[in-house]
């Protein structure tokens, strides 16, 4: 028994060295293996899955699915995210009525100025909160320039 | 193979060179890509790092001492990592602080300390509660999948050896711990060693409950020398203050006066988590009770309170042992030895040490060596 344990131990020691030496060459595979777990970045950072894209003249509004509260202690309030893109093609003052759920009726009136990022959101639906802010108030209430777009997050009721 | 004792003469130059040859070849292979980059600075940096890694390994082989030489690499890694990291941040976004806008676009570089915190939300919700990218992007090369893959391999094989050969943060406090000749505070309450476990349990539960990386947001001392959330409110200012105080206290002042890695011993939840993987590693450190006359030199030398009276009784250090080799180097009777699990303690200890060193140093060249070479290339770029 002792002999077998020693053989196993020595085999594991040699295997350790062998695996570490092959790591740089198999690294891409290891990485793909981790990526294949299909884990996603939490929607409080990404804004959630894309629900629909609304085409406007010269630009588009990417509407994402609402991000609900998932634990009772979560500090980020539920919100919905919209992205106006490309930012360069937006007029100085944007005023859009947005149908978030695709029922044909507008849910929000979103107005902002693209230079100073001053946001004014008037809900047309009781499920959303009114917002009047500039920049980032919290993860659920903000207007920010992100990459090539302007991101707006509106808290849910 | 000669076993190390107080009187062991250094290994011959020829044998030491021969035993260093595999690491030299490995280093050549690892740094060849850096040497092919345009400009003289990357080539020079690769050459300097290669020589450093090979020379230190040679000394470990020749003198039979591990910790003493490993520490030069580890401290260099600890101090060069923040320089290179901050350099990149400033080049990329002009500041060490990360604004929310960057977090929304997934541009936060991933840090391995998040790993234990992300497991519960990933298992329950399938999401990673960290504002990074799963795959590398142009604006965020520090992808989650890359770091997790590397961590997983190194951890399963080296266990808590990660904290001695891979953790660039540990190098900073090890550097400060090496400054004083003698500790000013000699007696530390051994019960404090449970603190990282308490912090680990707390941050794992709170992260699952709040769905935010609590340790990174509130407690990580190394935010002071890497990146932190842009100060836009009282809360973010308070967080930045906590980072600075913890860094000064646990990473600078306490290591200076205790000669211990106090952040690792009393706070780091990742270190506690890594301890669990000591079970999967083929190597460990043992105390040969037939040779041990409890002089407690090993206990005094251990930077993480991993040896106590019960270790001397059982012949095993505590689970938190990070295989730095300080206790083995300190033992004048050759009673504290490297060991391959399953084999009898004390027989072929030098072979066990070399086997462990080839694996651990191979990883150090791959991971830490790359970081050192990258930062040196930036610094040399200022000169040549």
Coordinates of C-alpha atoms in Angstrom, one line a residue:
Chain A
X1 CA 0.0 0.0 0.0
X2 CA 2.8 2.4 1.0
X3 CA 4.6 1.6 -2.2
X4 CA 1.5 2.3 -4.3
X5 CA 1.0 5.6 -2.5
X6 CA 4.6 6.6 -3.2
X7 CA 4.2 5.6 -6.9
X8 CA 1.0 7.7 -7.1
X9 CA 2.6 10.6 -5.4
X10 CA 5.6 10.6 -7.7
X11 CA 3.3 10.2 -10.7
X12 CA 1.3 13.2 -9.6
X13 CA 4.6 15.2 -9.1
X14 CA 5.7 14.4 -12.7
X15 CA 2.2 15.1 -14.1
X16 CA 2.3 18.5 -12.3
X17 CA 5.4 19.4 -14.2
X18 CA 4.1 18.0 -17.5
X19 CA 0.8 19.9 -17.3
X20 CA 2.5 23.2 -16.4
X21 CA 4.9 22.8 -19.3
X22 CA 2.1 22.3 -21.7
X23 CA 0.0 25.2 -20.3
X24 CA 1.3 27.9 -22.7
X25 CA 0.5 25.7 -25.7
X26 CA -2.9 24.6 -24.5
X27 CA -3.7 27.9 -23.0
X28 CA -6.1 28.9 -25.8
X29 CA -8.0 25.6 -25.2
X30 CA -8.2 26.2 -21.5
X31 CA -9.5 29.7 -22.2
X32 CA -12.1 28.4 -24.6
X33 CA -13.1 25.8 -22.0
X34 CA -13.8 28.5 -19.5
X35 CA -15.6 30.7 -22.1
X36 CA -17.7 27.6 -23.1
X37 CA -19.3 27.6 -19.6
X38 CA -21.6 30.3 -21.1
X39 CA -21.3 32.6 -18.2
X40 CA -22.4 36.1 -18.9
X41 CA -21.4 39.4 -17.3
X42 CA -24.2 40.4 -14.9
X43 CA -26.9 42.5 -16.5
X44 CA -26.5 45.3 -14.0
X45 CA -23.2 46.1 -15.9
X46 CA -24.2 45.1 -19.4
X47 CA -27.7 46.4 -19.3
X48 CA -29.3 43.0 -20.1
X49 CA -30.3 41.3 -23.3
X50 CA -31.4 43.3 -26.3
X51 CA -35.2 43.3 -26.6
X52 CA -35.6 45.3 -29.7
X53 CA -34.0 48.0 -31.9
X54 CA -36.0 51.1 -32.9
X55 CA -34.9 52.7 -36.1
X56 CA -34.9 56.5 -36.2
X57 CA -33.7 58.8 -39.0
X58 CA -29.9 58.7 -38.9
X59 CA -29.7 56.7 -35.6
X60 CA -31.2 53.8 -33.7
X61 CA -32.3 53.1 -30.2
X62 CA -31.3 49.8 -28.7
X63 CA -33.8 48.8 -26.1
X64 CA -32.8 46.1 -23.6
X65 CA -35.0 43.8 -21.5
X66 CA -35.7 45.2 -18.0
X67 CA -33.2 44.1 -15.4
X68 CA -35.2 43.0 -12.3
X69 CA -34.2 42.9 -8.7
X70 CA -32.8 39.4 -8.2
X71 CA -32.1 39.4 -4.5
X72 CA -33.8 41.2 -1.7
X73 CA -30.6 42.9 -0.6
X74 CA -29.4 44.0 -4.0
X75 CA -28.5 47.7 -3.9
X76 CA -29.0 48.3 -7.7
X77 CA -32.7 49.1 -8.3
X78 CA -34.5 47.4 -11.2
X79 CA -34.0 49.4 -14.4
X80 CA -34.4 49.4 -18.1
X81 CA -31.5 50.4 -20.4
X82 CA -31.7 52.2 -23.8
X83 CA -28.8 53.1 -26.0
X84 CA -28.9 55.8 -28.6
X85 CA -26.3 55.0 -31.3
X86 CA -24.2 56.3 -33.1
X87 CA -23.7 59.2 -30.8
X88 CA -22.1 61.2 -33.5
X89 CA -25.3 61.2 -35.6
X90 CA -27.6 62.4 -32.9
X91 CA -29.1 65.9 -32.9
X92 CA -28.0 68.3 -30.2
X93 CA -31.3 67.8 -28.4
X94 CA -32.9 64.3 -28.6
X95 CA -36.6 63.8 -27.7
X96 CA -37.9 60.3 -28.3
X97 CA -41.0 58.5 -27.3
X98 CA -40.0 54.9 -26.7
X99 CA -42.2 51.9 -26.8
X100 CA -40.2 49.5 -24.5
X101 CA -42.5 46.5 -24.5
X102 CA -43.5 46.6 -28.2
X103 CA -47.2 47.0 -27.5
X104 CA -47.5 49.9 -29.9
X105 CA -47.9 52.5 -27.1
X106 CA -45.1 54.7 -25.9
X107 CA -43.9 53.9 -22.4
X108 CA -41.4 56.8 -21.9
X109 CA -40.7 60.2 -23.3
X110 CA -36.9 60.5 -23.1
X111 CA -35.3 63.9 -23.7
X112 CA -31.7 64.7 -23.4
X113 CA -29.1 67.1 -24.6
X114 CA -26.1 65.3 -26.1
X115 CA -23.5 67.9 -25.1
X116 CA -24.1 68.2 -21.4
X117 CA -25.9 64.9 -21.0
X118 CA -28.9 66.3 -19.1
X119 CA -31.7 63.8 -19.0
X120 CA -35.4 64.2 -18.5
X121 CA -37.6 61.1 -18.6
X122 CA -41.4 61.4 -18.4
X123 CA -43.1 58.0 -17.9
X124 CA -46.2 57.3 -20.0
X125 CA -46.6 54.1 -18.1
X126 CA -46.9 53.6 -14.4
X127 CA -44.2 50.9 -14.4
X128 CA -41.4 53.4 -14.8
X129 CA -40.1 56.3 -12.6
X130 CA -39.6 59.9 -13.8
X131 CA -35.9 60.9 -14.0
X132 CA -34.3 64.3 -14.1
X133 CA -30.6 64.0 -13.8
X134 CA -27.2 64.8 -15.3
X135 CA -24.6 62.1 -15.6
X136 CA -24.4 59.1 -13.3
X137 CA -26.7 59.1 -10.2
X138 CA -26.6 55.3 -9.7
X139 CA -26.4 52.1 -11.7
X140 CA -30.1 52.3 -12.3
X141 CA -30.4 56.0 -13.0
X142 CA -27.9 57.5 -15.4
X143 CA -27.1 59.0 -18.7
X144 CA -23.5 58.3 -19.9
X145 CA -21.5 58.2 -23.1
X146 CA -20.4 54.6 -23.6
X147 CA -18.3 53.7 -26.6
X148 CA -20.2 54.9 -29.6
X149 CA -23.5 55.5 -27.9
X150 CA -25.4 57.3 -25.2
X151 CA -26.8 55.0 -22.6
X152 CA -29.8 55.9 -20.5
X153 CA -31.1 53.9 -17.6
X154 CA -34.5 54.4 -16.1
X155 CA -35.5 52.8 -12.8
X156 CA -38.6 50.7 -12.7
X157 CA -41.3 51.1 -10.1
Chain B
X1 CA 21.1 13.5 -4.2
X2 CA 22.5 15.5 -1.2
X3 CA 20.1 16.5 1.5
X4 CA 20.4 20.0 2.9
X5 CA 21.6 20.4 6.5
X6 CA 23.4 23.3 8.2
X7 CA 26.8 22.0 7.0
X8 CA 25.7 21.1 3.5
X9 CA 28.3 22.5 1.1
X10 CA 26.9 24.3 -2.0
X11 CA 26.3 22.1 -5.0
X12 CA 29.0 22.3 -7.6
X13 CA 28.8 24.9 -10.4
X14 CA 28.6 22.2 -13.1
X15 CA 25.8 20.3 -11.5
X16 CA 24.0 23.5 -10.6
X17 CA 24.3 24.7 -14.2
X18 CA 23.0 21.4 -15.5
X19 CA 20.0 21.5 -13.2
X20 CA 19.3 25.1 -14.3
X21 CA 19.4 24.3 -18.0
X22 CA 15.8 23.2 -18.3
X23 CA 14.6 26.5 -16.7
X24 CA 17.0 28.5 -19.0
X25 CA 15.5 26.7 -22.0
X26 CA 12.0 27.3 -20.7
X27 CA 12.7 31.0 -20.1
X28 CA 14.1 31.3 -23.6
X29 CA 10.9 29.8 -25.0
X30 CA 8.7 32.0 -22.9
X31 CA 10.6 35.3 -23.6
X32 CA 11.2 34.6 -27.3
X33 CA 8.0 36.3 -28.3
X34 CA 8.8 39.4 -26.3
X35 CA 12.3 39.5 -27.9
X36 CA 10.7 39.5 -31.3
X37 CA 8.8 42.7 -30.7
X38 CA 10.0 45.8 -32.5
X39 CA 12.4 48.1 -30.7
X40 CA 15.3 47.6 -28.4
X41 CA 13.5 48.0 -25.1
X42 CA 11.3 44.8 -25.3
X43 CA 14.4 42.7 -26.3
X44 CA 16.5 44.2 -23.5
X45 CA 13.7 43.6 -21.0
X46 CA 13.2 40.0 -22.1
X47 CA 17.0 39.4 -21.8
X48 CA 17.2 41.0 -18.3
X49 CA 14.2 39.0 -17.1
X50 CA 15.5 35.8 -18.6
X51 CA 18.8 36.3 -16.8
X52 CA 17.2 37.2 -13.6
X53 CA 14.9 34.1 -13.5
X54 CA 17.7 31.8 -14.6
X55 CA 20.2 33.3 -12.1
X56 CA 17.8 33.0 -9.2
X57 CA 17.0 29.4 -10.0
X58 CA 20.7 28.7 -10.3
X59 CA 21.2 30.1 -6.8
X60 CA 18.3 28.1 -5.4
X61 CA 19.8 24.9 -6.8
X62 CA 23.4 25.7 -5.8
X63 CA 22.7 26.9 -2.2
X64 CA 19.8 24.6 -1.4
X65 CA 17.9 27.7 -0.3
X66 CA 14.5 28.4 -1.8
X67 CA 12.8 31.4 0.0
X68 CA 15.9 33.6 0.0
X69 CA 16.2 33.6 -3.8
X70 CA 12.5 33.3 -4.6
X71 CA 11.9 36.5 -2.6
X72 CA 14.0 38.6 -5.1
X73 CA 11.7 37.5 -7.9
X74 CA 8.6 37.9 -5.9
X75 CA 9.4 41.4 -4.6
X76 CA 10.4 42.5 -8.1
X77 CA 7.1 41.2 -9.3
X78 CA 5.2 42.9 -6.5
X79 CA 6.7 46.3 -7.2
X80 CA 6.8 46.2 -11.0
X81 CA 3.3 45.0 -11.5
X82 CA 1.6 48.2 -10.2
X83 CA 3.9 50.3 -12.3
X84 CA 3.1 48.5 -15.5
X85 CA -0.6 48.2 -14.6
X86 CA -1.0 51.9 -13.8
X87 CA 1.1 52.8 -16.9
X88 CA -1.4 50.9 -19.0
X89 CA -4.4 52.4 -17.3
X90 CA -3.1 55.9 -17.8
X91 CA -2.3 55.2 -21.4
X92 CA -5.8 53.7 -22.0
X93 CA -8.0 56.1 -20.0
X94 CA -5.7 58.8 -18.5
X95 CA -6.3 57.9 -14.9
X96 CA -6.1 55.2 -12.3
X97 CA -9.7 55.6 -11.4
X98 CA -12.4 53.8 -13.4
X99 CA -15.5 55.7 -14.2
X100 CA -18.9 54.0 -14.4
X101 CA -19.0 54.5 -18.2
X102 CA -16.0 52.2 -18.5
X103 CA -17.6 49.7 -16.2
X104 CA -20.7 49.7 -18.4
X105 CA -18.6 48.9 -21.5
X106 CA -16.9 46.0 -19.7
X107 CA -13.5 47.6 -19.5
X108 CA -12.5 46.7 -15.9
X109 CA -9.4 44.5 -15.9
X110 CA -10.2 41.2 -14.2
X111 CA -8.4 40.4 -11.0
X112 CA -8.1 36.8 -9.6
X113 CA -9.2 37.9 -6.1
X114 CA -12.7 38.1 -7.5
X115 CA -12.8 34.4 -8.3
X116 CA -14.1 33.0 -4.9
X117 CA -16.7 35.7 -4.9
X118 CA -18.1 35.0 -8.3
X119 CA -18.7 31.3 -7.8
X120 CA -22.1 31.4 -6.0
X121 CA -23.8 34.0 -8.3
X122 CA -22.3 32.1 -11.4
X123 CA -23.8 28.8 -10.1
X124 CA -27.2 30.2 -9.2
X125 CA -27.7 32.9 -11.9
X126 CA -25.2 32.1 -14.6
X127 CA -23.8 35.6 -14.3
X128 CA -20.4 37.0 -13.3
X129 CA -20.8 39.9 -10.9
X130 CA -17.8 41.8 -12.2
X131 CA -17.8 44.6 -14.9
X132 CA -15.2 43.0 -17.1
X133 CA -15.2 41.0 -20.3
X134 CA -15.5 37.2 -20.6
X135 CA -13.2 37.3 -23.7
X136 CA -10.4 39.7 -24.4
X137 CA -11.3 43.0 -26.2
X138 CA -9.1 45.8 -27.6
X139 CA -10.1 48.0 -24.7
X140 CA -9.8 45.3 -22.1
X141 CA -7.1 42.7 -22.7
X142 CA -7.4 41.3 -19.1
X143 CA -10.2 38.9 -19.9
X144 CA -12.0 36.8 -17.3
X145 CA -11.7 33.5 -19.2
X146 CA -7.9 34.0 -19.6
X147 CA -7.2 34.7 -15.9
X148 CA -9.6 32.0 -14.7
X149 CA -8.0 29.4 -17.0
X150 CA -4.5 30.3 -15.9
X151 CA -5.5 30.4 -12.2
X152 CA -7.3 27.1 -12.4
X153 CA -4.3 25.2 -13.9
X154 CA -1.8 26.8 -11.5
X155 CA -4.1 26.3 -8.5
X156 CA -4.9 22.7 -9.0
X157 CA -1.2 21.9 -9.5
X158 CA 0.5 24.2 -7.0
X159 CA -2.3 24.8 -4.4
X160 CA -1.5 27.8 -2.3
X161 CA 1.9 28.0 -4.0
X162 CA 0.0 30.6 -6.1
X163 CA 0.6 33.0 -3.2
X164 CA 4.3 32.5 -3.3
X165 CA 5.0 32.3 -7.1
X166 CA 2.1 34.1 -8.8
X167 CA 0.4 36.7 -6.6
X168 CA 1.9 40.0 -7.6
X169 CA 0.1 41.7 -4.6
X170 CA 1.9 39.4 -2.1
X171 CA 5.2 40.6 -3.5
X172 CA 4.6 44.2 -2.2
X173 CA 4.2 43.2 1.4
X174 CA 6.9 40.6 1.2
X175 CA 9.2 43.5 0.1
X176 CA 8.2 45.6 3.1
X177 CA 8.5 42.6 5.4
X178 CA 12.1 42.1 4.2
X179 CA 13.2 45.6 5.1
X180 CA 13.8 45.3 8.9
X181 CA 16.4 42.9 10.2
X182 CA 14.4 42.0 13.3
X183 CA 10.7 42.3 13.9
X184 CA 9.6 45.0 16.4
X185 CA 6.4 43.1 17.2
X186 CA 7.3 39.5 17.8
X187 CA 4.2 38.0 19.3
X188 CA 1.1 37.8 17.1
X189 CA -2.0 36.2 18.4
X190 CA -2.3 33.0 16.4
X191 CA -6.1 33.2 16.5
X192 CA -5.8 36.1 14.0
X193 CA -5.1 33.5 11.3
X194 CA -8.8 32.7 11.2
X195 CA -9.6 36.2 10.0
X196 CA -9.1 35.5 6.3
X197 CA -11.6 32.6 6.6
X198 CA -14.1 34.9 8.3
X199 CA -13.5 37.6 5.6
X200 CA -13.9 34.9 2.9
X201 CA -17.2 33.6 4.3
X202 CA -18.5 37.2 4.7
X203 CA -17.6 38.4 1.2
X204 CA -18.9 35.3 -0.5
X205 CA -22.2 35.5 1.3
X206 CA -22.5 39.3 0.8
X207 CA -21.6 39.1 -2.8
X208 CA -24.3 36.5 -3.4
X209 CA -26.8 38.6 -1.5
X210 CA -25.9 42.0 -3.0
X211 CA -24.7 40.8 -6.4
X212 CA -21.7 43.0 -6.3
X213 CA -18.0 42.1 -5.7
X214 CA -18.0 43.3 -2.1
X215 CA -14.3 42.8 -1.4
X216 CA -13.3 44.8 -4.4
X217 CA -15.8 47.5 -3.6
X218 CA -15.0 47.9 0.1
X219 CA -12.0 46.1 1.4
X220 CA -9.2 45.4 -1.2
X221 CA -6.0 47.2 0.0
X222 CA -4.5 46.8 -3.5
X223 CA -7.0 49.1 -5.0
X224 CA -4.7 51.8 -3.7
X225 CA -2.0 50.8 -6.2
X226 CA -4.1 49.5 -9.1
X227 CA -7.5 51.1 -9.8
X228 CA -10.5 52.2 -7.9
X229 CA -14.0 53.5 -8.7
X230 CA -13.9 57.1 -9.7
X231 CA -14.7 59.3 -6.7
X232 CA -18.0 60.9 -7.5
X233 CA -19.8 60.7 -4.2
X234 CA -19.2 60.4 -0.4
X235 CA -19.5 56.6 -0.7
X236 CA -16.8 56.3 -3.4
X237 CA -14.6 58.7 -1.4
X238 CA -15.1 56.6 1.7
X239 CA -14.2 53.5 -0.2
X240 CA -11.0 55.1 -1.5
X241 CA -10.1 56.0 2.1
X242 CA -10.6 52.4 3.3
X243 CA -8.3 51.2 0.5
X244 CA -5.6 53.6 1.4
X245 CA -5.8 52.9 5.2
X246 CA -5.8 49.1 4.6
X247 CA -2.9 49.4 2.2
X248 CA -0.8 51.5 4.5
X249 CA -1.7 49.4 7.6
X250 CA -1.6 45.8 6.3
X251 CA 0.7 46.0 3.3
X252 CA 3.3 48.6 4.5
X253 CA 3.4 49.3 8.2
X254 CA 2.6 45.9 9.8
X255 CA 4.9 43.9 7.5
X256 CA 7.7 46.4 8.4
X257 CA 7.2 45.9 12.1
X258 CA 6.3 42.2 12.2
X259 CA 8.3 40.8 9.2
X260 CA 5.1 38.9 8.3
X261 CA 2.8 39.1 5.3
X262 CA 0.1 40.6 7.4
X263 CA -2.5 41.3 4.6
X264 CA -2.2 37.6 3.5
X265 CA -2.3 36.4 7.1
X266 CA -5.2 38.6 8.5
X267 CA -7.3 39.7 5.6
X268 CA -7.0 38.1 2.2
X269 CA -10.0 36.0 1.4
X270 CA -8.4 34.7 -1.8
X271 CA -5.5 33.3 0.2
X272 CA -7.9 31.5 2.5
X273 CA -9.7 30.1 -0.6
X274 CA -6.4 29.0 -2.1
X275 CA -5.6 27.1 1.1
X276 CA -8.3 24.6 0.2
X277 CA -6.4 23.7 -3.0
X278 CA -3.3 22.6 -1.0
X279 CA -5.1 19.3 -0.9
X280 CA -5.0 18.9 -4.7
X281 CA -1.3 19.7 -5.0
X282 CA 1.3 16.9 -5.2
X283 CA 3.8 18.8 -3.1
X284 CA 3.8 20.0 0.5
X285 CA 6.2 20.8 3.4
X286 CA 6.5 18.4 6.3
X287 CA 8.3 18.4 9.6
X288 CA 10.4 15.3 10.2
X289 CA 9.7 14.7 13.9
X290 CA 12.6 12.4 14.3
X291 CA 15.0 15.3 13.6
X292 CA 13.0 18.2 15.1
X293 CA 14.0 19.7 18.4
X294 CA 11.5 22.4 18.8
X295 CA 13.6 25.5 18.5
X296 CA 10.6 27.2 16.7
X297 CA 12.9 28.8 14.1
X298 CA 10.5 27.6 11.5
X299 CA 7.6 29.2 13.3
X300 CA 9.4 32.5 13.5
X301 CA 10.4 32.4 9.9
X302 CA 6.9 31.6 8.5
X303 CA 5.5 34.8 7.0
X304 CA 1.9 33.6 7.3
X305 CA 1.5 32.1 10.8
X306 CA 1.3 28.6 9.1
X307 CA 3.4 26.8 11.7
X308 CA 2.4 26.5 15.3
X309 CA 2.9 24.1 18.2
X310 CA 0.4 21.6 16.7
X311 CA 2.3 21.6 13.4
X312 CA 5.4 20.5 15.3
X313 CA 3.3 17.8 16.9
X314 CA 1.6 16.6 13.7
X315 CA 4.6 17.1 11.4
X316 CA 2.5 19.2 9.1
X317 CA 2.2 23.0 8.7
X318 CA -1.3 24.5 8.8
X319 CA -3.5 24.4 5.7
X320 CA -2.5 28.0 5.0
X321 CA 1.1 27.1 4.1
X322 CA 2.0 28.8 0.8
X323 CA 5.1 26.7 0.1
X324 CA 7.4 29.7 0.1
X325 CA 10.2 27.6 1.7
X326 CA 11.1 30.1 4.5
X327 CA 10.7 27.4 7.2
X328 CA 12.8 24.9 5.3
X329 CA 15.5 27.5 4.8
X330 CA 15.4 28.4 8.5
X331 CA 15.6 24.9 10.0
X332 CA 19.2 24.2 10.9
X333 CA 18.6 20.5 11.5
X334 CA 17.1 19.8 8.2
X335 CA 13.9 18.7 9.9
X336 CA 11.5 20.8 7.8
X337 CA 11.6 19.3 4.4
X338 CA 9.9 19.4 1.0
X339 CA 7.8 16.4 0.4
X340 CA 5.9 14.6 -2.4
X341 CA 2.6 13.4 -1.0
X342 CA 2.4 9.6 -0.6
X343 CA 6.2 9.2 -0.2
X344 CA 7.9 8.7 3.2
X345 CA 8.8 12.0 4.9
X346 CA 12.5 12.9 4.8
X347 CA 13.6 10.6 2.1
X348 CA 14.4 12.4 -1.2
X349 CA 13.5 15.8 0.2
X350 CA 15.9 17.5 -2.2
X351 CA 14.3 15.7 -5.1
X352 CA 10.9 16.8 -3.9
X353 CA 12.1 20.4 -3.6
X354 CA 13.5 20.3 -7.1
X355 CA 10.4 18.8 -8.6
X356 CA 8.3 21.4 -6.9
X357 CA 10.7 24.2 -8.0
X358 CA 10.6 23.1 -11.6
X359 CA 6.8 23.4 -11.6
X360 CA 6.6 26.5 -9.5
X361 CA 9.4 28.3 -11.2
X362 CA 8.2 27.3 -14.6
X363 CA 4.9 28.9 -13.7
X364 CA 6.7 31.9 -12.2
X365 CA 8.6 32.5 -15.5
X366 CA 5.4 32.1 -17.5
X367 CA 3.2 34.4 -15.4
X368 CA 5.3 36.7 -13.2
X369 CA 8.2 36.7 -15.7
X370 CA 5.9 38.0 -18.4
X371 CA 4.7 40.8 -16.1
X372 CA 8.2 41.8 -15.1
X373 CA 9.4 41.8 -18.7
X374 CA 6.4 43.9 -19.8
X375 CA 7.0 46.6 -17.2
X376 CA 10.7 46.6 -17.7
X377 CA 10.1 47.1 -21.5
X378 CA 8.1 50.2 -20.6
X379 CA 10.7 51.6 -18.3
X380 CA 13.6 50.8 -20.7
X381 CA 11.6 52.5 -23.4
X382 CA 12.2 55.7 -21.5
X383 CA 15.9 55.2 -21.8
X384 CA 16.7 53.5 -25.1

